């Protein structure tokens, strides 16, 4: 599903160079559920955005379902993100002036679905995350947990095979965190989704099939 | 959901910023539309007044002066030009686009003695003469149709006079018209006869008083006068009704080129007034245009840049979800389009209302809306909005999608 070959990412500022990824060689198979753990600044998020075709590495190759991300044109990368990747953000990143339904519809719109198809699919997805009765509410009218569930529904809109989650439970209370982790586990086990999750929570990490540790841009498989 | 709906929902969420930007564009467009509306109406009014004066260009023999013409002192042979010049102008008017010549009136003046007094007998080509002499006709003929003064109010103003009098299309060889002073002195009335240069003429009409040299003249058919004076096919002058705008636009130069052997003179003061007025209004419009482009454009660009900055996480999120750069550009350009249309429509309406209300107070003329200007105002507003938003939209399209994940 995802393969990193000698990937380096160096951030250059005027005075300093910061290593984001240091000779990363890793392969993530379909249906895998990987948790990336490590201290802040260790390269977790860099790994995630590189895997998500949002950041080009300084050197090396990244393959997503056989596509060389580093060589692809911006529009091809957008297409890849649309069809193959679902993002979950720590801060949910819902569009504030759109209702829950409209947020999900926006993702469906990008896939070229008609407004009618969007509405129908959005209602089904919101029902799936238990928010059918909150479809017309704006994010500010929803609890933090509900907002994350809207984000989950939006992530599933285009049925992506790969889910990239950036601290999905970072802003949630323990119960909601557990619910979100249950949801992700189900997606992995029952729907065959490949999940790469960045987390600081060891409790969440333990729900993954394997944990990978990041440190100073060096990524090592710790548990399998 | 469509990109346009997203853009509209976003605009409606930021009402204050939207209102401020919209107001900047609206006021700018309103200023341009109002000034331009007043300016155009004023130019039309001035042009009309000049056109209403009648002949405003004289074609004279090279050696003659305008004073000679007014003193009717052109009887000497050296003060003659061929009648064929009329054809030259007419031909050029049709074939070479000598625009702005609405009427011409060739004239040959010869001295005349009646009852011991000296007068002038002027040969004219009837309809042309009358059409050129608006001061005489008092609206007998319509104002020149091709002129800027293609406005009905003055014509309507003289409706009563127009009904009372009929245009004279032809002038028989033994018919004449006499000026008011000449008629009074010689006790001539309509239908009476008089002898001039050995030929008996019937007075077909007495012209109303104009306060010009024409009051002391008799008018007969040009070709009759040419025969009586033994002068052949020559004339002393061609009076031309030139559209005011055409004169300002170089009609005199064109006539000079066409008739290098003749002297083309114009009522320069009137043209200069028109030129000055037009130039002033034109300059004022340019000033407003620069102000609106700078202020309106800067306001929209500022709004858009701020919008792109504030919405960068949202842009990043959309990109992470699979939005292409072109869609992001489209979102921002659509917002610009909404601002442009909104500002254009409001500005055009406000500007027109301002012109209609303030025009009579400022320019002392009635001002009517000019729909074309309102359309231009809308177009200008759109253009400014889209141009000012081009760079912000491009910046939005280049947003690094990683901002979706970074802490902002």
XYZ file of C-alpha atoms in Angstrom:
632
model
C 0.000 0.000 0.000
C 2.685 2.483 1.101
C 6.453 2.193 0.613
C 9.222 4.597 1.642
C 12.631 4.044 0.024
C 15.599 5.933 1.505
C 13.425 8.944 2.157
C 15.016 12.079 3.558
C 13.319 15.332 4.335
C 15.392 18.297 5.380
C 13.755 21.587 6.322
C 16.019 24.510 5.564
C 15.705 27.816 7.334
C 18.017 30.800 6.934
C 20.420 29.586 9.610
C 19.512 26.014 10.356
C 18.745 22.718 8.776
C 16.264 20.462 10.497
C 15.966 16.815 9.645
C 12.374 15.712 9.331
C 12.968 12.254 7.949
C 16.308 10.512 7.994
C 16.780 7.686 5.495
C 13.397 6.171 6.108
C 12.786 2.747 4.605
C 9.449 1.325 5.504
C 6.633 -0.612 3.944
C 3.025 -0.568 5.095
C 0.908 -3.376 3.690
C -2.790 -3.160 2.857
C -5.078 -3.668 5.919
C -2.183 -2.755 8.219
C -2.869 -0.522 11.230
C 0.253 1.336 12.232
C 0.672 3.708 15.139
C 3.498 6.243 14.906
C 4.746 7.344 18.289
C 7.571 9.556 19.412
C 8.333 12.915 20.954
C 7.284 16.181 19.341
C 9.519 17.138 16.439
C 10.597 13.570 15.879
C 9.245 13.420 12.332
C 5.837 11.773 12.849
C 3.831 14.461 11.159
C 6.432 14.813 8.393
C 6.035 11.106 7.750
C 2.251 11.447 7.702
C 2.116 14.385 5.261
C 4.710 12.757 3.035
C 2.639 9.577 2.976
C -0.400 11.740 2.275
C 1.134 13.173 -0.909
C 1.176 16.649 0.608
C 4.939 17.025 1.010
C 7.713 16.076 -1.363
C 10.767 14.524 0.301
C 14.211 16.017 -0.241
C 15.394 12.662 -1.564
C 14.203 9.093 -1.850
C 11.032 7.574 -3.216
C 7.556 7.195 -1.822
C 5.117 4.813 -3.478
C 1.405 4.803 -2.815
C -0.346 1.839 -4.387
C 2.491 1.689 -6.890
C 2.339 5.417 -7.783
C 5.569 7.351 -7.345
C 4.367 10.325 -5.313
C 7.619 12.243 -5.759
C 7.373 12.261 -9.543
C 3.662 13.027 -9.798
C 2.263 16.379 -10.920
C 0.271 18.456 -8.380
C -3.059 17.568 -9.987
C -2.187 13.866 -9.936
C -1.357 14.154 -6.245
C -4.718 15.860 -5.624
C -6.403 12.992 -7.480
C -4.489 10.457 -5.363
C -5.529 12.196 -2.150
C -9.119 12.305 -3.327
C -9.382 8.640 -4.260
C -6.947 6.828 -2.000
C -6.424 8.835 1.156
C -8.686 9.858 3.997
C -7.345 12.344 6.520
C -8.315 12.672 10.153
C -7.042 15.818 11.820
C -6.396 16.436 15.486
C -8.370 19.650 15.301
C -10.984 18.096 12.983
C -10.594 20.913 10.426
C -14.296 21.226 9.778
C -15.364 24.220 7.724
C -16.967 26.470 10.308
C -19.665 28.054 8.166
C -20.919 24.754 6.767
C -23.311 22.415 8.572
C -22.284 18.839 9.410
C -24.040 17.633 6.274
C -22.454 20.329 4.113
C -18.987 19.474 5.464
C -19.436 15.878 4.331
C -20.992 17.036 1.053
C -17.934 19.202 0.346
C -15.736 16.086 0.246
C -18.253 14.365 -2.043
C -18.367 17.454 -4.244
C -14.630 17.133 -4.840
C -15.267 13.637 -6.197
C -17.665 15.133 -8.721
C -20.897 13.837 -7.180
C -24.085 15.764 -7.956
C -25.682 17.795 -5.133
C -28.456 15.203 -4.806
C -26.008 12.310 -4.598
C -23.933 14.313 -2.131
C -26.883 14.921 0.161
C -28.009 11.317 0.126
C -24.493 9.961 0.748
C -23.770 12.590 3.432
C -26.903 11.645 5.375
C -25.940 7.963 5.228
C -22.411 8.714 6.449
C -23.659 10.902 9.289
C -26.050 8.145 10.300
C -23.133 5.731 10.293
C -21.279 7.885 12.842
C -24.475 8.407 14.869
C -25.064 12.063 13.933
C -28.133 11.843 11.704
C -29.984 14.211 14.018
C -27.173 16.777 13.951
C -26.851 17.049 10.161
C -27.961 20.663 10.038
C -25.818 21.830 12.927
C -22.734 23.883 12.363
C -19.471 22.730 14.022
C -19.788 25.412 16.703
C -23.120 23.867 17.711
C -21.599 20.407 18.164
C -19.558 18.928 21.001
C -15.890 18.167 20.400
C -16.671 14.460 20.097
C -19.455 15.121 17.635
C -17.153 17.312 15.575
C -14.612 14.496 15.341
C -17.379 12.135 14.229
C -18.390 14.596 11.476
C -14.727 14.626 10.459
C -14.779 10.807 10.389
C -17.889 10.830 8.211
C -16.200 13.321 5.859
C -13.032 11.205 5.781
C -15.106 8.188 4.692
C -16.983 10.159 2.015
C -14.909 8.864 -0.876
C -14.248 5.444 0.680
C -10.438 5.770 0.775
C -8.357 2.600 1.184
C -5.710 4.471 3.247
C -6.546 6.471 6.365
C -3.968 8.898 7.743
C -4.848 10.078 11.223
C -3.006 12.894 12.955
C -3.538 12.444 16.695
C -7.209 11.639 16.208
C -7.817 11.443 19.950
C -5.543 14.314 20.941
C -8.377 16.715 21.716
C -10.900 14.214 23.024
C -11.991 13.020 26.444
C -11.231 9.376 27.338
C -14.677 8.056 26.460
C -14.837 9.815 23.079
C -11.241 8.755 22.427
C -12.235 5.153 23.045
C -15.208 5.534 20.698
C -13.016 6.972 17.953
C -10.468 4.184 18.404
C -13.266 1.608 18.254
C -14.433 3.159 15.034
C -10.945 3.085 13.512
C -10.395 -0.499 14.630
C -13.660 -1.517 12.995
C -12.691 0.257 9.790
C -9.414 -1.658 9.793
C -10.726 -5.060 10.763
C -14.101 -5.137 9.065
C -13.651 -2.809 6.136
C -10.031 -3.567 5.358
C -8.800 0.013 5.587
C -5.086 0.626 5.988
C -4.505 3.037 8.830
C -1.444 5.081 9.758
C -2.031 6.951 12.979
C 0.219 9.482 14.672
C -0.418 9.568 18.393
C 1.061 10.539 21.716
C -1.314 8.226 23.522
C 0.135 4.790 24.203
C -3.345 3.598 24.965
C -4.460 4.527 21.454
C -1.235 3.185 19.958
C -1.847 -0.194 21.517
C -5.034 -0.541 19.470
C -2.862 -0.624 16.319
C -1.419 -3.770 14.835
C 2.081 -2.395 15.124
C 3.778 0.596 16.616
C 6.563 2.508 14.881
C 8.788 4.818 16.855
C 10.098 8.072 15.468
C 13.155 9.823 16.818
C 15.063 12.634 15.144
C 13.619 11.649 11.799
C 14.683 8.040 12.204
C 11.761 5.680 12.043
C 12.005 2.211 13.487
C 9.459 -0.539 13.767
C 9.193 -1.247 17.495
C 6.453 -3.754 17.647
C 4.900 -5.979 15.029
C -22.752 21.511 -2.565
C -20.894 23.417 -5.251
C -17.762 25.556 -5.073
C -19.941 28.602 -5.706
C -22.228 27.754 -2.816
C -19.211 27.337 -0.545
C -17.944 30.765 -1.653
C -21.338 32.394 -1.073
C -21.711 30.809 2.370
C -18.233 31.996 3.274
C -18.991 35.533 2.083
C -22.209 35.629 4.069
C -20.334 34.530 7.191
C -18.001 37.535 6.992
C -20.605 40.249 6.576
C -18.562 43.112 8.031
C -15.530 42.582 5.820
C -17.819 41.997 2.868
C -19.725 45.224 3.539
C -16.534 47.275 3.858
C -15.085 45.991 0.597
C -18.394 46.264 -1.174
C -18.746 49.845 0.016
C -15.307 50.796 -1.323
C -16.147 49.418 -4.760
C -19.686 50.805 -4.710
C -18.576 54.340 -3.835
C -15.804 54.297 -6.411
C -18.081 53.116 -9.181
C -20.784 55.557 -8.035
C -18.307 58.446 -8.273
C -17.237 57.471 -11.784
C -20.761 56.836 -13.048
C -22.117 60.081 -11.590
C -19.297 62.297 -12.881
C -19.344 60.621 -16.264
C -23.142 60.832 -16.509
C -23.086 64.560 -15.734
C -20.099 65.064 -18.037
C -21.729 63.287 -20.951
C -25.031 65.061 -20.493
C -23.195 68.357 -20.174
C -21.185 67.680 -23.328
C -24.358 66.814 -25.202
C -25.989 69.981 -23.916
C -23.050 72.198 -24.921
C -22.815 70.480 -28.273
C -26.497 70.965 -28.808
C -26.316 74.627 -27.989
C -23.450 75.078 -30.427
C -25.267 73.091 -33.098
C -28.415 75.095 -32.463
C -26.531 78.270 -33.326
C -26.522 77.147 -36.941
C -23.557 77.466 -39.266
C -20.345 77.327 -37.341
C -17.786 76.726 -40.076
C -17.188 79.048 -43.008
C -15.346 78.172 -46.151
C -14.113 81.396 -47.671
C -11.759 82.435 -50.446
C -8.147 82.290 -49.300
C -7.778 86.072 -49.314
C -11.019 86.827 -47.454
C -11.498 87.240 -43.747
C -14.488 86.450 -41.605
C -14.976 90.209 -41.263
C -15.257 90.519 -45.040
C -17.900 87.871 -44.916
C -19.955 89.576 -42.263
C -19.615 92.919 -43.954
C -20.844 91.240 -47.133
C -17.786 92.718 -48.737
C -17.041 89.766 -50.945
C -18.322 91.120 -54.187
C -14.906 91.491 -55.735
C -13.907 88.737 -58.147
C -10.898 87.827 -56.060
C -13.278 86.784 -53.302
C -14.821 83.890 -55.119
C -14.483 80.147 -54.987
C -15.884 77.570 -57.399
C -19.336 76.179 -56.642
C -17.876 72.740 -57.293
C -16.394 72.883 -53.769
C -19.868 72.026 -52.517
C -19.787 68.813 -54.521
C -16.304 68.110 -53.232
C -17.539 68.287 -49.658
C -20.686 66.342 -50.409
C -18.692 63.685 -52.236
C -16.148 63.444 -49.409
C -18.979 63.240 -46.911
C -20.410 60.206 -48.637
C -17.294 58.426 -49.788
C -14.545 59.310 -47.374
C -16.359 59.637 -44.117
C -16.179 63.386 -43.605
C -18.379 63.001 -40.568
C -19.856 65.927 -38.742
C -20.940 68.011 -41.741
C -24.647 68.120 -41.344
C -25.591 70.906 -43.672
C -23.890 73.182 -46.110
C -25.062 76.357 -47.604
C -23.188 77.870 -50.553
C -23.656 81.613 -50.913
C -22.913 84.314 -53.399
C -23.424 87.867 -52.193
C -23.625 90.817 -54.529
C -24.198 94.463 -53.664
C -27.671 95.804 -54.281
C -29.142 99.256 -54.354
C -32.816 99.660 -53.551
C -34.485 103.010 -53.152
C -31.123 104.689 -52.816
C -30.015 102.396 -50.034
C -27.290 99.772 -50.190
C -28.240 96.219 -49.427
C -26.921 92.792 -50.306
C -28.524 90.198 -52.523
C -27.410 86.755 -51.536
C -27.828 83.701 -53.703
C -28.650 80.588 -51.773
C -29.574 77.004 -52.382
C -32.951 77.020 -50.625
C -33.301 73.988 -48.389
C -29.638 73.831 -47.554
C -29.675 77.466 -46.602
C -32.591 77.090 -44.289
C -31.302 73.973 -42.681
C -27.995 75.645 -42.035
C -29.625 78.699 -40.575
C -31.154 77.402 -37.428
C -31.304 80.958 -36.125
C -33.718 81.827 -38.885
C -35.658 78.654 -38.957
C -36.478 78.696 -35.301
C -36.897 74.978 -35.556
C -38.342 74.809 -39.035
C -35.966 71.952 -39.627
C -34.894 69.319 -37.195
C -31.525 69.699 -35.596
C -28.824 67.754 -37.408
C -29.441 64.098 -36.738
C -25.832 63.006 -36.674
C -24.805 65.566 -34.078
C -24.252 65.037 -30.399
C -27.289 67.233 -29.971
C -29.599 64.530 -31.188
C -31.878 65.481 -28.406
C -35.482 66.356 -28.802
C -36.058 68.918 -26.073
C -34.997 72.022 -28.000
C -36.930 70.930 -31.043
C -39.934 70.347 -28.835
C -39.323 73.753 -27.323
C -40.124 75.295 -30.693
C -43.089 73.130 -31.605
C -45.462 76.108 -31.867
C -43.125 77.915 -34.207
C -42.574 74.809 -36.266
C -46.278 74.392 -36.783
C -46.721 78.025 -37.746
C -44.082 77.856 -40.417
C -43.353 75.455 -43.199
C -39.971 74.536 -44.606
C -39.216 76.014 -47.988
C -37.790 73.310 -50.169
C -37.489 75.241 -53.380
C -37.018 78.810 -54.431
C -38.205 79.648 -57.929
C -35.903 81.802 -60.155
C -38.162 84.854 -59.649
C -38.818 84.326 -55.938
C -36.981 85.966 -53.119
C -36.931 86.133 -49.365
C -36.192 89.358 -47.575
C -34.686 90.049 -44.188
C -36.769 91.778 -41.547
C -34.940 95.137 -41.723
C -34.952 95.209 -45.499
C -38.672 94.403 -45.575
C -39.412 97.136 -43.088
C -37.328 99.785 -44.861
C -38.606 98.898 -48.321
C -42.119 98.173 -47.052
C -42.047 94.715 -48.525
C -44.494 92.059 -47.449
C -45.257 88.525 -48.489
C -46.543 88.536 -52.055
C -45.214 91.986 -52.991
C -42.770 92.430 -55.856
C -39.479 94.233 -56.101
C -36.818 94.742 -58.732
C -33.284 93.721 -58.028
C -30.380 93.861 -60.522
C -32.873 94.414 -63.303
C -35.063 91.421 -62.496
C -38.450 91.458 -60.843
C -38.789 89.198 -57.840
C -41.848 88.156 -55.845
C -41.333 88.157 -52.088
C -42.369 84.692 -50.918
C -41.627 85.345 -47.291
C -40.234 87.883 -44.884
C -37.729 86.317 -42.551
C -38.083 86.846 -38.820
C -35.621 89.202 -37.173
C -32.370 87.480 -36.251
C -30.234 90.401 -35.153
C -27.588 89.464 -37.738
C -26.470 90.904 -41.074
C -29.072 88.664 -42.674
C -31.796 91.070 -41.533
C -30.593 93.521 -44.144
C -30.337 91.069 -47.003
C -32.488 89.704 -49.756
C -32.158 86.072 -50.741
C -32.750 84.570 -54.126
C -31.810 81.349 -55.790
C -28.049 80.995 -56.099
C -28.106 80.229 -59.783
C -30.343 83.248 -60.468
C -27.959 85.539 -58.599
C -24.990 84.031 -60.437
C -26.660 84.834 -63.759
C -27.640 88.381 -62.721
C -24.112 89.115 -61.506
C -22.517 87.508 -64.576
C -20.203 85.584 -62.314
C -20.504 82.035 -63.584
C -20.609 79.078 -61.196
C -18.852 80.766 -58.315
C -19.741 81.506 -54.745
C -18.268 83.648 -51.960
C -18.671 81.309 -49.079
C -19.968 77.987 -47.908
C -21.604 78.027 -44.498
C -21.428 74.669 -42.798
C -23.287 73.301 -39.828
C -20.634 71.148 -38.291
C -21.419 69.026 -35.285
C -19.735 70.542 -32.289
C -18.066 67.265 -31.376
C -16.851 66.791 -34.926
C -15.316 70.264 -34.936
C -13.575 69.489 -31.682
C -12.515 66.199 -33.248
C -10.715 67.758 -36.200
C -13.383 68.428 -38.824
C -11.788 71.770 -39.703
C -8.436 70.106 -40.415
C -10.143 67.577 -42.653
C -11.897 70.350 -44.585
C -8.616 72.240 -44.906
C -6.997 69.185 -46.422
C -9.946 68.668 -48.741
C -10.010 72.283 -49.949
C -6.429 73.552 -49.831
C -7.282 76.506 -52.072
C -9.902 77.820 -49.667
C -9.846 79.158 -46.129
C -11.703 77.199 -43.483
C -12.605 79.174 -40.401
C -14.649 78.213 -37.392
C -16.195 79.861 -34.420
C -13.150 78.976 -32.431
C -14.369 80.356 -29.141
C -17.355 78.061 -29.071
C -15.254 75.082 -30.007
C -12.692 76.062 -27.427
C -15.399 76.214 -24.762
C -16.602 72.808 -25.746
C -13.066 71.484 -25.763
C -12.332 72.942 -22.347
C -15.539 71.582 -20.852
C -15.004 68.169 -22.358
C -11.360 68.108 -21.302
C -12.221 69.131 -17.740
C -14.826 66.430 -17.412
C -12.540 63.944 -19.105
C -9.712 64.769 -16.684
C -12.074 64.508 -13.736
C -13.194 61.087 -14.884
C -9.583 59.962 -15.233
C -8.852 61.153 -11.705
C -11.841 59.209 -10.399
C -10.846 56.209 -12.470
C -7.377 56.194 -10.924
C -8.852 56.650 -7.448
C -11.329 53.801 -7.880
C -8.680 51.503 -9.327
C -6.318 52.273 -6.473
C -8.806 52.426 -3.597
C -11.302 49.844 -4.822
C -8.610 47.528 -6.114
C -6.522 47.867 -2.956
C -9.566 47.280 -0.778
C -10.513 44.132 -2.647
C -6.935 42.890 -2.821
C -6.591 43.516 0.915
C -9.857 41.720 1.598
C -8.778 38.795 -0.555
C -5.269 38.521 0.885
C -6.702 38.624 4.413
C -9.283 36.072 3.363
C -6.639 33.741 1.939
C -4.535 34.095 5.093
C -7.429 33.512 7.462
C -8.731 30.605 5.427
C -5.400 28.885 4.825
C -6.201 25.948 7.076
C -9.517 25.534 5.320
C -7.751 25.705 1.950
C -5.208 23.167 3.178
C -8.001 20.903 4.389
C -9.788 21.078 1.040
C -6.494 20.268 -0.666
C -5.872 17.362 1.708
C -9.336 16.107 0.787
C -8.360 16.200 -2.884
C -9.189 19.710 -4.130
C -7.074 20.813 -7.062
C -5.372 24.211 -7.143
C -7.726 25.352 -9.891
C -10.755 24.808 -7.666
C -9.182 26.884 -4.897
C -8.504 29.717 -7.383
C -12.050 29.433 -8.628
C -13.423 29.811 -5.106
C -11.606 33.106 -4.599
C -12.247 34.456 -8.081
C -15.919 33.688 -7.622
C -15.913 35.754 -4.446
C -14.292 38.547 -6.471
C -16.995 38.139 -9.091
C -19.700 38.507 -6.454
C -17.980 41.611 -5.060
C -17.541 43.018 -8.562
C -21.142 42.446 -9.595
C -22.482 43.677 -6.249
C -20.279 46.777 -6.203
C -20.907 47.422 -9.893
C -24.687 47.201 -9.687
C -24.945 49.205 -6.455
C -22.354 51.745 -7.624
C -24.006 52.244 -11.008
C -27.417 52.769 -9.432
C -26.073 55.071 -6.726
C -23.956 57.021 -9.239
C -26.895 57.492 -11.580
C -29.171 58.614 -8.757
C -26.471 61.056 -7.601
C -26.078 62.398 -11.144
C -29.821 62.837 -11.612
C -30.170 64.634 -8.259
C -26.928 66.640 -8.251
C -26.557 67.234 -12.006
C -29.058 70.084 -12.230
C -27.453 71.745 -9.180
C -23.853 71.387 -10.351
C -24.061 71.660 -14.127
C -27.416 73.434 -14.367
C -28.695 70.890 -16.846
C -31.302 68.174 -16.560
C -29.551 64.806 -16.214
C -31.125 61.580 -17.398
C -29.634 58.136 -16.680
C -27.298 56.721 -19.319
C -27.815 52.929 -19.364
C -24.580 52.348 -21.308
C -22.631 54.047 -18.542
C -24.283 51.859 -15.932
C -23.194 48.835 -17.959
C -19.679 50.220 -18.186
C -19.650 50.828 -14.426
C -20.551 47.196 -13.847
C -17.877 46.056 -16.276
C -15.266 48.254 -14.634
C -16.193 46.988 -11.190
C -15.909 43.390 -12.380
C -12.578 44.076 -14.000
C -11.140 45.752 -10.914
C -12.405 42.993 -8.609
C -11.053 40.196 -10.758
C -7.700 41.896 -11.365
C -7.273 42.759 -7.687
C -8.127 39.171 -6.734
C -5.900 37.510 -9.285
C -2.764 37.446 -7.135
C -4.547 36.520 -3.876
C -6.343 33.699 -5.738
C -3.019 32.494 -7.093
C -1.535 32.582 -3.632
C -4.491 30.579 -2.329
C -3.957 27.989 -5.056
C -0.316 27.680 -4.021
C -1.153 27.090 -0.355
C 0.862 24.286 1.139
C -1.721 21.643 2.077
C 0.420 20.799 5.120
C -1.104 23.835 6.883
C -4.137 21.594 7.382
C -2.118 19.588 9.867
C 0.090 22.269 11.381
C -0.968 24.198 14.433
C -2.105 27.674 13.421
